[in-house]
PDB file of C-alpha atoms and ligand atoms in Angstrom:
ATOM      1  CA  MET A   1     104.672  79.441  55.376  1.00 62.00           C
ATOM      2  CA  SER A   2     101.358  78.562  53.379  1.00 79.00           C
ATOM      3  CA  ALA A   3      98.260  78.807  55.431  1.00 95.00           C
ATOM      4  CA  LEU A   4      96.810  75.896  57.068  1.00 98.00           C
ATOM      5  CA  LEU A   5      93.450  77.112  58.056  1.00 98.00           C
ATOM      6  CA  PRO A   6      90.403  76.658  57.298  1.00 98.00           C
ATOM      7  CA  MET A   7      90.186  72.814  58.226  1.00 98.00           C
ATOM      8  CA  ARG A   8      87.215  71.312  56.999  1.00 98.00           C
ATOM      9  CA  ALA A   9      86.303  67.778  58.498  1.00 98.00           C
ATOM     10  CA  SER A  10      83.562  66.064  56.745  1.00 98.00           C
ATOM     11  CA  GLY A  11      81.690  63.255  57.796  1.00 98.00           C
ATOM     12  CA  VAL A  12      84.455  61.926  60.017  1.00 98.00           C
ATOM     13  CA  CYS A  13      83.626  58.737  61.980  1.00 98.00           C
ATOM     14  CA  VAL A  14      86.481  56.616  64.014  1.00 98.00           C
ATOM     15  CA  HIS A  15      85.512  52.819  64.709  1.00 98.00           C
ATOM     16  CA  ARG A  16      86.852  50.411  67.181  1.00 96.00           C
ATOM     17  CA  ARG A  17      86.158  47.182  67.035  1.00 94.00           C
ATOM     18  CA  GLY A  18      82.880  47.547  65.452  1.00 92.00           C
ATOM     19  CA  LYS A  19      82.013  50.358  68.099  1.00 96.00           C
ATOM     20  CA  ARG A  20      81.473  53.764  66.673  1.00 97.00           C
ATOM     21  CA  LEU A  21      83.452  56.342  68.594  1.00 98.00           C
ATOM     22  CA  ILE A  22      82.768  59.705  67.005  1.00 98.00           C
ATOM     23  CA  GLY A  23      80.880  60.594  63.703  1.00 96.00           C
ATOM     24  CA  PRO A  24      79.772  61.544  61.487  1.00 98.00           C
ATOM     25  CA  VAL A  25      81.308  64.862  62.536  1.00 98.00           C
ATOM     26  CA  ASP A  26      81.263  68.037  60.189  1.00 98.00           C
ATOM     27  CA  LEU A  27      83.614  70.694  61.649  1.00 98.00           C
ATOM     28  CA  VAL A  28      85.021  74.077  60.101  1.00 98.00           C
ATOM     29  CA  LEU A  29      88.067  75.470  62.009  1.00 98.00           C
ATOM     30  CA  ASP A  30      89.156  78.833  61.208  1.00 97.00           C
ATOM     31  CA  GLY A  31      90.018  82.261  62.649  1.00 96.00           C
ATOM     32  CA  GLN A  32      91.815  82.689  65.900  1.00 97.00           C
ATOM     33  CA  GLY A  33      91.636  82.135  69.458  1.00 98.00           C
ATOM     34  CA  ILE A  34      90.568  79.253  71.301  1.00 98.00           C
ATOM     35  CA  THR A  35      87.754  76.596  70.663  1.00 98.00           C
ATOM     36  CA  ALA A  36      86.541  74.673  73.568  1.00 98.00           C
ATOM     37  CA  LEU A  37      85.532  70.875  73.141  1.00 98.00           C
ATOM     38  CA  ILE A  38      83.149  70.090  75.710  1.00 98.00           C
ATOM     39  CA  GLY A  39      80.385  67.425  76.542  1.00 98.00           C
ATOM     40  CA  PRO A  40      80.289  64.551  78.905  1.00 97.00           C
ATOM     41  CA  ASN A  41      82.451  61.786  79.838  1.00 96.00           C
ATOM     42  CA  GLY A  42      82.698  59.381  76.773  1.00 97.00           C
ATOM     43  CA  ALA A  43      81.471  61.861  74.438  1.00 98.00           C
ATOM     44  CA  GLY A  44      84.293  61.612  71.944  1.00 98.00           C
ATOM     45  CA  LYS A  45      86.376  64.565  72.851  1.00 98.00           C
ATOM     46  CA  SER A  46      89.719  63.024  73.153  1.00 98.00           C
ATOM     47  CA  THR A  47      88.768  60.765  70.064  1.00 98.00           C
ATOM     48  CA  LEU A  48      87.850  63.885  68.105  1.00 98.00           C
ATOM     49  CA  LEU A  49      91.481  65.970  69.000  1.00 98.00           C
ATOM     50  CA  LYS A  50      93.182  62.762  67.890  1.00 98.00           C
ATOM     51  CA  ALA A  51      91.401  62.315  64.707  1.00 98.00           C
ATOM     52  CA  LEU A  52      91.883  65.922  63.530  1.00 98.00           C
ATOM     53  CA  HIS A  53      95.648  65.672  64.413  1.00 97.00           C
ATOM     54  CA  GLY A  54      96.028  62.588  62.486  1.00 97.00           C
ATOM     55  CA  LEU A  55      96.293  60.285  64.967  1.00 96.00           C
ATOM     56  CA  GLU A  56      93.287  58.086  64.396  1.00 97.00           C
ATOM     57  CA  ARG A  57      92.365  56.323  61.351  1.00 97.00           C
ATOM     58  CA  LEU A  58      89.130  57.405  59.893  1.00 98.00           C
ATOM     59  CA  SER A  59      86.423  54.844  58.864  1.00 98.00           C
ATOM     60  CA  ALA A  60      84.729  57.234  57.019  1.00 98.00           C
ATOM     61  CA  GLY A  61      85.101  60.998  55.947  1.00 98.00           C
ATOM     62  CA  ARG A  62      88.173  63.596  55.157  1.00 98.00           C
ATOM     63  CA  ILE A  63      89.948  66.110  56.822  1.00 98.00           C
ATOM     64  CA  ASP A  64      91.035  68.939  54.419  1.00 98.00           C
ATOM     65  CA  TRP A  65      93.509  71.649  55.409  1.00 98.00           C
ATOM     66  CA  ALA A  66      94.141  74.820  53.280  1.00 98.00           C
ATOM     67  CA  CYS A  67      97.715  73.568  52.550  1.00 97.00           C
ATOM     68  CA  PRO A  68      98.963  69.782  51.465  1.00 96.00           C
ATOM     69  CA  GLN A  69      98.542  67.480  54.528  1.00 94.00           C
ATOM     70  CA  HIS A  70     102.142  66.910  54.973  1.00 93.00           C
ATOM     71  CA  GLU A  71     102.627  70.693  55.567  1.00 95.00           C
ATOM     72  CA  ALA A  72     100.083  70.823  57.929  1.00 97.00           C
ATOM     73  CA  GLN A  73     101.219  68.108  60.174  1.00 94.00           C
ATOM     74  CA  GLN A  74     104.039  70.050  60.376  1.00 93.00           C
ATOM     75  CA  MET A  75     102.561  73.215  61.797  1.00 96.00           C
ATOM     76  CA  GLN A  76     100.670  71.282  64.333  1.00 97.00           C
ATOM     77  CA  ALA A  77     101.266  70.227  67.871  1.00 97.00           C
ATOM     78  CA  PHE A  78      99.388  67.784  70.346  1.00 97.00           C
ATOM     79  CA  VAL A  79      99.642  67.755  74.193  1.00 97.00           C
ATOM     80  CA  PHE A  80      97.907  64.563  75.721  1.00 95.00           C
ATOM     81  CA  GLN A  81      96.209  64.518  79.049  1.00 91.00           C
ATOM     82  CA  THR A  82      98.923  62.587  80.815  1.00 90.00           C
ATOM     83  CA  PRO A  83     101.799  64.044  78.766  1.00 89.00           C
ATOM     84  CA  VAL A  84     105.009  61.722  78.371  1.00 89.00           C
ATOM     85  CA  MET A  85     108.340  63.180  79.426  1.00 92.00           C
ATOM     86  CA  LEU A  86     111.636  62.171  78.533  1.00 94.00           C
ATOM     87  CA  ARG A  87     113.664  60.751  81.072  1.00 95.00           C
ATOM     88  CA  ARG A  88     115.919  63.386  80.836  1.00 96.00           C
ATOM     89  CA  SER A  89     116.331  67.134  82.134  1.00 97.00           C
ATOM     90  CA  VAL A  90     113.795  69.795  81.965  1.00 98.00           C
ATOM     91  CA  LEU A  91     115.988  71.769  79.567  1.00 97.00           C
ATOM     92  CA  ASP A  92     116.479  68.727  77.030  1.00 97.00           C
ATOM     93  CA  ASN A  93     113.059  67.932  76.895  1.00 98.00           C
ATOM     94  CA  LEU A  94     112.505  71.721  76.088  1.00 98.00           C
ATOM     95  CA  MET A  95     115.414  71.709  73.361  1.00 98.00           C
ATOM     96  CA  TYR A  96     113.934  67.863  71.981  1.00 97.00           C
ATOM     97  CA  PRO A  97     111.394  69.447  69.375  1.00 95.00           C
ATOM     98  CA  LEU A  98     113.692  72.283  68.330  1.00 96.00           C
ATOM     99  CA  ARG A  99     116.721  69.827  67.713  1.00 96.00           C
ATOM    100  CA  LEU A 100     114.323  67.585  65.810  1.00 93.00           C
ATOM    101  CA  ALA A 101     113.474  70.894  63.807  1.00 91.00           C
ATOM    102  CA  ARG A 102     117.289  71.186  63.220  1.00 94.00           C
ATOM    103  CA  THR A 103     117.492  74.162  65.073  1.00 96.00           C
ATOM    104  CA  PRO A 104     121.031  74.872  66.279  1.00 97.00           C
ATOM    105  CA  ARG A 105     122.154  73.436  69.558  1.00 97.00           C
ATOM    106  CA  ALA A 106     123.300  77.186  71.054  1.00 97.00           C
ATOM    107  CA  ALA A 107     119.808  78.484  69.721  1.00 97.00           C
ATOM    108  CA  ALA A 108     117.837  75.748  71.022  1.00 98.00           C
ATOM    109  CA  ARG A 109     119.426  75.911  74.437  1.00 97.00           C
ATOM    110  CA  ALA A 110     118.797  79.839  74.711  1.00 97.00           C
ATOM    111  CA  ALA A 111     114.855  79.364  73.371  1.00 97.00           C
ATOM    112  CA  ALA A 112     114.528  76.441  75.863  1.00 98.00           C
ATOM    113  CA  ALA A 113     116.004  78.452  79.178  1.00 97.00           C
ATOM    114  CA  GLN A 114     113.667  81.282  77.954  1.00 96.00           C
ATOM    115  CA  TRP A 115     110.618  79.017  78.306  1.00 96.00           C
ATOM    116  CA  CYS A 116     112.052  77.591  81.460  1.00 96.00           C
ATOM    117  CA  ALA A 117     111.676  81.027  83.026  1.00 94.00           C
ATOM    118  CA  ARG A 118     108.331  81.806  81.372  1.00 93.00           C
ATOM    119  CA  ILE A 119     106.603  78.995  82.629  1.00 94.00           C
ATOM    120  CA  GLY A 120     108.246  79.422  86.219  1.00 92.00           C
ATOM    121  CA  LEU A 121     110.609  76.585  86.116  1.00 94.00           C
ATOM    122  CA  GLU A 122     113.974  78.645  86.231  1.00 91.00           C
ATOM    123  CA  GLY A 123     116.190  76.701  88.604  1.00 93.00           C
ATOM    124  CA  MET A 124     114.610  73.470  87.460  1.00 95.00           C
ATOM    125  CA  GLU A 125     116.413  73.299  84.147  1.00 96.00           C
ATOM    126  CA  GLY A 126     118.689  70.338  85.109  1.00 97.00           C
ATOM    127  CA  ARG A 127     116.223  68.628  86.809  1.00 96.00           C
ATOM    128  CA  LEU A 128     115.051  64.932  85.621  1.00 97.00           C
ATOM    129  CA  ALA A 129     111.451  65.682  83.930  1.00 97.00           C
ATOM    130  CA  THR A 130     109.891  62.556  84.985  1.00 93.00           C
ATOM    131  CA  VAL A 131     110.225  63.958  88.756  1.00 94.00           C
ATOM    132  CA  LEU A 132     108.404  67.227  88.014  1.00 94.00           C
ATOM    133  CA  SER A 133     105.008  67.396  89.729  1.00 93.00           C
ATOM    134  CA  GLY A 134     101.712  67.449  87.826  1.00 91.00           C
ATOM    135  CA  GLY A 135     101.342  70.898  87.446  1.00 92.00           C
ATOM    136  CA  GLU A 136     105.125  71.296  86.648  1.00 94.00           C
ATOM    137  CA  ARG A 137     104.884  68.638  84.246  1.00 94.00           C
ATOM    138  CA  GLN A 138     101.585  69.831  82.401  1.00 94.00           C
ATOM    139  CA  LYS A 139     103.460  73.352  81.892  1.00 95.00           C
ATOM    140  CA  LEU A 140     106.412  71.751  80.576  1.00 96.00           C
ATOM    141  CA  ALA A 141     104.620  69.551  78.331  1.00 96.00           C
ATOM    142  CA  LEU A 142     102.895  72.880  76.687  1.00 96.00           C
ATOM    143  CA  ALA A 143     106.165  74.830  76.721  1.00 97.00           C
ATOM    144  CA  ARG A 144     107.671  71.975  74.795  1.00 97.00           C
ATOM    145  CA  ALA A 145     104.607  71.956  72.269  1.00 97.00           C
ATOM    146  CA  LEU A 146     104.470  75.714  71.842  1.00 97.00           C
ATOM    147  CA  ILE A 147     108.298  76.284  71.634  1.00 97.00           C
ATOM    148  CA  THR A 148     108.284  75.443  67.751  1.00 95.00           C
ATOM    149  CA  SER A 149     105.473  78.041  67.529  1.00 96.00           C
ATOM    150  CA  PRO A 150     102.851  75.754  66.037  1.00 97.00           C
ATOM    151  CA  LYS A 151     100.068  77.374  63.946  1.00 98.00           C
ATOM    152  CA  LEU A 152      97.794  74.990  65.727  1.00 98.00           C
ATOM    153  CA  LEU A 153      97.947  73.160  69.140  1.00 98.00           C
ATOM    154  CA  PHE A 154      95.480  70.586  70.432  1.00 98.00           C
ATOM    155  CA  LEU A 155      95.116  70.064  74.078  1.00 98.00           C
ATOM    156  CA  ASP A 156      93.608  67.391  75.970  1.00 98.00           C
ATOM    157  CA  GLU A 157      92.483  68.558  79.351  1.00 96.00           C
ATOM    158  CA  PRO A 158      95.239  70.836  79.708  1.00 92.00           C
ATOM    159  CA  SER A 159      94.482  71.385  83.747  1.00 90.00           C
ATOM    160  CA  ALA A 160      92.962  68.314  84.762  1.00 89.00           C
ATOM    161  CA  SER A 161      93.414  67.662  88.553  1.00 83.00           C
ATOM    162  CA  LEU A 162      95.503  70.833  88.743  1.00 90.00           C
ATOM    163  CA  ASP A 163      94.857  73.540  91.568  1.00 91.00           C
ATOM    164  CA  GLY A 164      94.045  77.001  91.081  1.00 92.00           C
ATOM    165  CA  SER A 165      97.163  78.736  90.726  1.00 92.00           C
ATOM    166  CA  ALA A 166      98.493  76.014  88.604  1.00 91.00           C
ATOM    167  CA  THR A 167      95.587  76.310  86.232  1.00 94.00           C
ATOM    168  CA  ARG A 168      96.072  80.190  86.142  1.00 95.00           C
ATOM    169  CA  GLU A 169      99.399  79.876  84.828  1.00 94.00           C
ATOM    170  CA  ILE A 170      98.523  77.297  82.379  1.00 95.00           C
ATOM    171  CA  GLU A 171      95.515  79.690  80.980  1.00 96.00           C
ATOM    172  CA  ALA A 172      98.190  82.551  80.843  1.00 95.00           C
ATOM    173  CA  ILE A 173     100.325  80.593  78.669  1.00 95.00           C
ATOM    174  CA  LEU A 174      97.485  79.590  76.691  1.00 97.00           C
ATOM    175  CA  THR A 175      96.467  83.325  76.342  1.00 97.00           C
ATOM    176  CA  LEU A 176     100.068  84.421  75.457  1.00 95.00           C
ATOM    177  CA  ALA A 177     100.258  81.430  73.036  1.00 96.00           C
ATOM    178  CA  THR A 178      96.863  82.943  71.186  1.00 97.00           C
ATOM    179  CA  GLY A 179      98.271  86.411  71.177  1.00 96.00           C
ATOM    180  CA  ALA A 180     101.236  85.210  69.329  1.00 95.00           C
ATOM    181  CA  GLY A 181      99.137  83.814  66.694  1.00 96.00           C
ATOM    182  CA  THR A 182      98.512  79.937  67.822  1.00 98.00           C
ATOM    183  CA  ARG A 183      95.065  78.524  67.158  1.00 98.00           C
ATOM    184  CA  ILE A 184      94.137  76.441  69.889  1.00 98.00           C
ATOM    185  CA  VAL A 185      91.667  73.494  70.165  1.00 98.00           C
ATOM    186  CA  MET A 186      91.018  72.060  73.683  1.00 98.00           C
ATOM    187  CA  ALA A 187      88.868  69.649  75.349  1.00 98.00           C
ATOM    188  CA  THR A 188      88.029  70.897  78.827  1.00 97.00           C
ATOM    189  CA  HIS A 189      85.704  69.842  81.467  1.00 96.00           C
ATOM    190  CA  ASP A 190      85.978  73.043  83.254  1.00 95.00           C
ATOM    191  CA  MET A 191      83.175  75.400  82.482  1.00 96.00           C
ATOM    192  CA  GLY A 192      84.887  78.181  83.912  1.00 96.00           C
ATOM    193  CA  GLN A 193      87.930  77.831  81.911  1.00 97.00           C
ATOM    194  CA  ALA A 194      85.801  77.504  78.639  1.00 98.00           C
ATOM    195  CA  ARG A 195      83.960  80.647  79.426  1.00 97.00           C
ATOM    196  CA  ARG A 196      87.236  82.653  80.492  1.00 97.00           C
ATOM    197  CA  LEU A 197      89.049  81.373  77.422  1.00 98.00           C
ATOM    198  CA  ALA A 198      87.233  80.268  74.168  1.00 98.00           C
ATOM    199  CA  ARG A 199      85.929  82.106  71.564  1.00 98.00           C
ATOM    200  CA  GLU A 200      83.944  79.418  70.370  1.00 98.00           C
ATOM    201  CA  VAL A 201      82.510  76.030  71.627  1.00 98.00           C
ATOM    202  CA  VAL A 202      81.849  72.897  70.081  1.00 98.00           C
ATOM    203  CA  PHE A 203      79.531  70.560  72.322  1.00 98.00           C
ATOM    204  CA  LEU A 204      79.819  67.015  71.679  1.00 98.00           C
ATOM    205  CA  ARG A 205      77.449  64.458  72.745  1.00 98.00           C
ATOM    206  CA  ARG A 206      77.495  60.788  71.773  1.00 98.00           C
ATOM    207  CA  GLY A 207      80.123  61.129  69.457  1.00 98.00           C
ATOM    208  CA  GLU A 208      78.509  63.886  67.409  1.00 98.00           C
ATOM    209  CA  VAL A 209      78.844  67.760  67.392  1.00 98.00           C
ATOM    210  CA  HIS A 210      75.439  68.349  68.852  1.00 98.00           C
ATOM    211  CA  GLU A 211      75.944  72.213  69.341  1.00 98.00           C
ATOM    212  CA  ALA A 212      78.666  74.591  67.934  1.00 98.00           C
ATOM    213  CA  ALA A 213      78.545  78.305  68.559  1.00 98.00           C
ATOM    214  CA  PRO A 214      80.409  81.607  69.315  1.00 98.00           C
ATOM    215  CA  ALA A 215      81.124  81.005  73.096  1.00 98.00           C
ATOM    216  CA  ALA A 216      78.996  84.168  74.219  1.00 97.00           C
ATOM    217  CA  THR A 217      76.051  82.491  72.330  1.00 98.00           C
ATOM    218  CA  PHE A 218      76.731  79.149  73.830  1.00 98.00           C
ATOM    219  CA  PHE A 219      76.933  80.219  77.360  1.00 98.00           C
ATOM    220  CA  ASP A 220      74.273  82.641  77.543  1.00 97.00           C
ATOM    221  CA  ALA A 221      71.525  81.077  75.331  1.00 97.00           C
ATOM    222  CA  PRO A 222      72.384  77.508  73.915  1.00 98.00           C
ATOM    223  CA  ALA A 223      70.219  76.417  71.314  1.00 98.00           C
ATOM    224  CA  THR A 224      69.781  72.517  72.138  1.00 97.00           C
ATOM    225  CA  ARG A 225      68.002  71.336  75.581  1.00 97.00           C
ATOM    226  CA  ALA A 226      71.070  68.892  75.958  1.00 97.00           C
ATOM    227  CA  ALA A 227      73.624  71.929  76.163  1.00 98.00           C
ATOM    228  CA  ALA A 228      71.390  73.830  78.456  1.00 97.00           C
ATOM    229  CA  ALA A 229      71.109  70.855  80.677  1.00 97.00           C
ATOM    230  CA  PHE A 230      74.631  69.953  80.723  1.00 97.00           C
ATOM    231  CA  LEU A 231      75.500  73.878  81.365  1.00 97.00           C
ATOM    232  CA  ALA A 232      73.020  73.795  84.270  1.00 95.00           C
ATOM    233  CA  GLY A 233      75.333  70.596  85.872  1.00 94.00           C
ATOM    234  CA  ASP A 234      72.534  68.221  85.096  1.00 94.00           C
ATOM    235  CA  ILE A 235      73.760  64.570  83.950  1.00 92.00           C
ATOM    236  CA  VAL A 236      73.404  64.429  80.129  1.00 92.00           C
ATOM    237  CA  ASP A 237      74.795  61.471  78.727  1.00 89.00           C
TER     238      ASP A 237
HETATM  239  N1  ATP B   1      90.982  52.428  72.523  1.00 63.69           N
HETATM  240  C1  ATP B   1      89.783  52.444  72.828  1.00 63.69           C
HETATM  241  N2  ATP B   1      89.024  51.117  72.413  1.00 63.69           N
HETATM  242  C2  ATP B   1      87.693  51.142  72.691  1.00 63.69           C
HETATM  243  N3  ATP B   1      87.266  52.086  72.729  1.00 63.69           N
HETATM  244  C3  ATP B   1      87.587  53.335  73.240  1.00 63.69           C
HETATM  245  C4  ATP B   1      88.978  53.558  73.123  1.00 63.69           C
HETATM  246  N4  ATP B   1      89.421  54.939  73.409  1.00 63.69           N
HETATM  247  C5  ATP B   1      88.171  55.253  73.730  1.00 63.69           C
HETATM  248  N5  ATP B   1      87.058  54.513  73.241  1.00 63.69           N
HETATM  249  C6  ATP B   1      85.683  54.742  73.627  1.00 63.69           C
HETATM  250  O1  ATP B   1      85.343  55.903  72.903  1.00 63.69           O
HETATM  251  C7  ATP B   1      84.404  56.733  73.349  1.00 63.69           C
HETATM  252  C8  ATP B   1      84.859  57.907  73.422  1.00 63.69           C
HETATM  253  O2  ATP B   1      85.876  58.457  74.062  1.00 63.69           O
HETATM  254  P1  ATP B   1      86.708  59.541  74.205  1.00 63.69           P
HETATM  255  O3  ATP B   1      88.188  59.412  75.048  1.00 63.69           O
HETATM  256  O4  ATP B   1      86.909  60.003  73.063  1.00 63.69           O
HETATM  257  O5  ATP B   1      85.860  60.448  75.040  1.00 63.69           O
HETATM  258  P2  ATP B   1      85.996  61.804  75.902  1.00 63.69           P
HETATM  259  O6  ATP B   1      84.745  62.801  75.721  1.00 63.69           O
HETATM  260  O7  ATP B   1      87.298  62.260  75.612  1.00 63.69           O
HETATM  261  O8  ATP B   1      85.785  61.335  77.559  1.00 63.69           O
HETATM  262  P3  ATP B   1      86.393  62.037  78.637  1.00 63.69           P
HETATM  263  O9  ATP B   1      85.505  63.328  79.074  1.00 63.69           O
HETATM  264  O10 ATP B   1      85.891  60.971  79.684  1.00 63.69           O
HETATM  265  O11 ATP B   1      87.801  62.287  78.667  1.00 63.69           O
HETATM  266  C9  ATP B   1      83.814  56.108  74.483  1.00 63.69           C
HETATM  267  O12 ATP B   1      82.732  55.240  74.533  1.00 63.69           O
HETATM  268  C10 ATP B   1      85.136  55.158  75.211  1.00 63.69           C
HETATM  269  O13 ATP B   1      84.711  54.137  75.755  1.00 63.69           O
HETATM  270 MG1   MG B   2      88.917  62.826  76.787  1.00 63.69          MG
END
């Protein structure tokens, strides 16, 4: 398989009804581990994630991958903040992406059962996915995204409104995934989570990258006043 990264976003803008949602954004994505995308509500985190994944029409700029666009698309997965589940069993939800990728049924079923155990849902294989709790649903969505071993995974607030133990489980899955070679870009409001997981931080403000730095640098000595204020818990718009 060809390489996906580096990805280069140059002058990326997304407008909707004459309003600028993000841009211009210049961003390079390379290396391994997790990039935390942080910033105030409405800063454009979700829009940028979707734009990078090809789910938003760009009004300006371009996104270049190390391989052709259609190949790049196949190596990525995206987990929405409120994931949509198929009205089918937990196991069927996990098998679905593999079946789409033409994995034989028996192999897909075995992998799905394995992931079920890994996310602590063993015994729930036959349960309707739509009746799972919020935390169980997030874990299932994550497993469904990771089951095809994507090279790159976009996550929008993977543990918003989850309690401590569900968050810890999600974070353990993410750490496993990066260990297995999946690059992750994740929007989060949880600064503790960003500190625990991220190798680099992109701080978005008013639709633009206000600061991007290695996580240690960003958290210890943010270069901009807005980032420092944001980290201090001040209201930043
Ligand atoms: N479908 C839409 N139509 C019009 N404006 C939109 C749409 N979706 C988002 N926006 C606007 O785009 C801007 C960026 O929104 P976005 O959801 O990307 O921010 P965010 O950083 O993810 O915020 P949050 O922290 O609340 O999740 C906001 O001003 C928002 O109101
Ligand atoms: Mg958002």
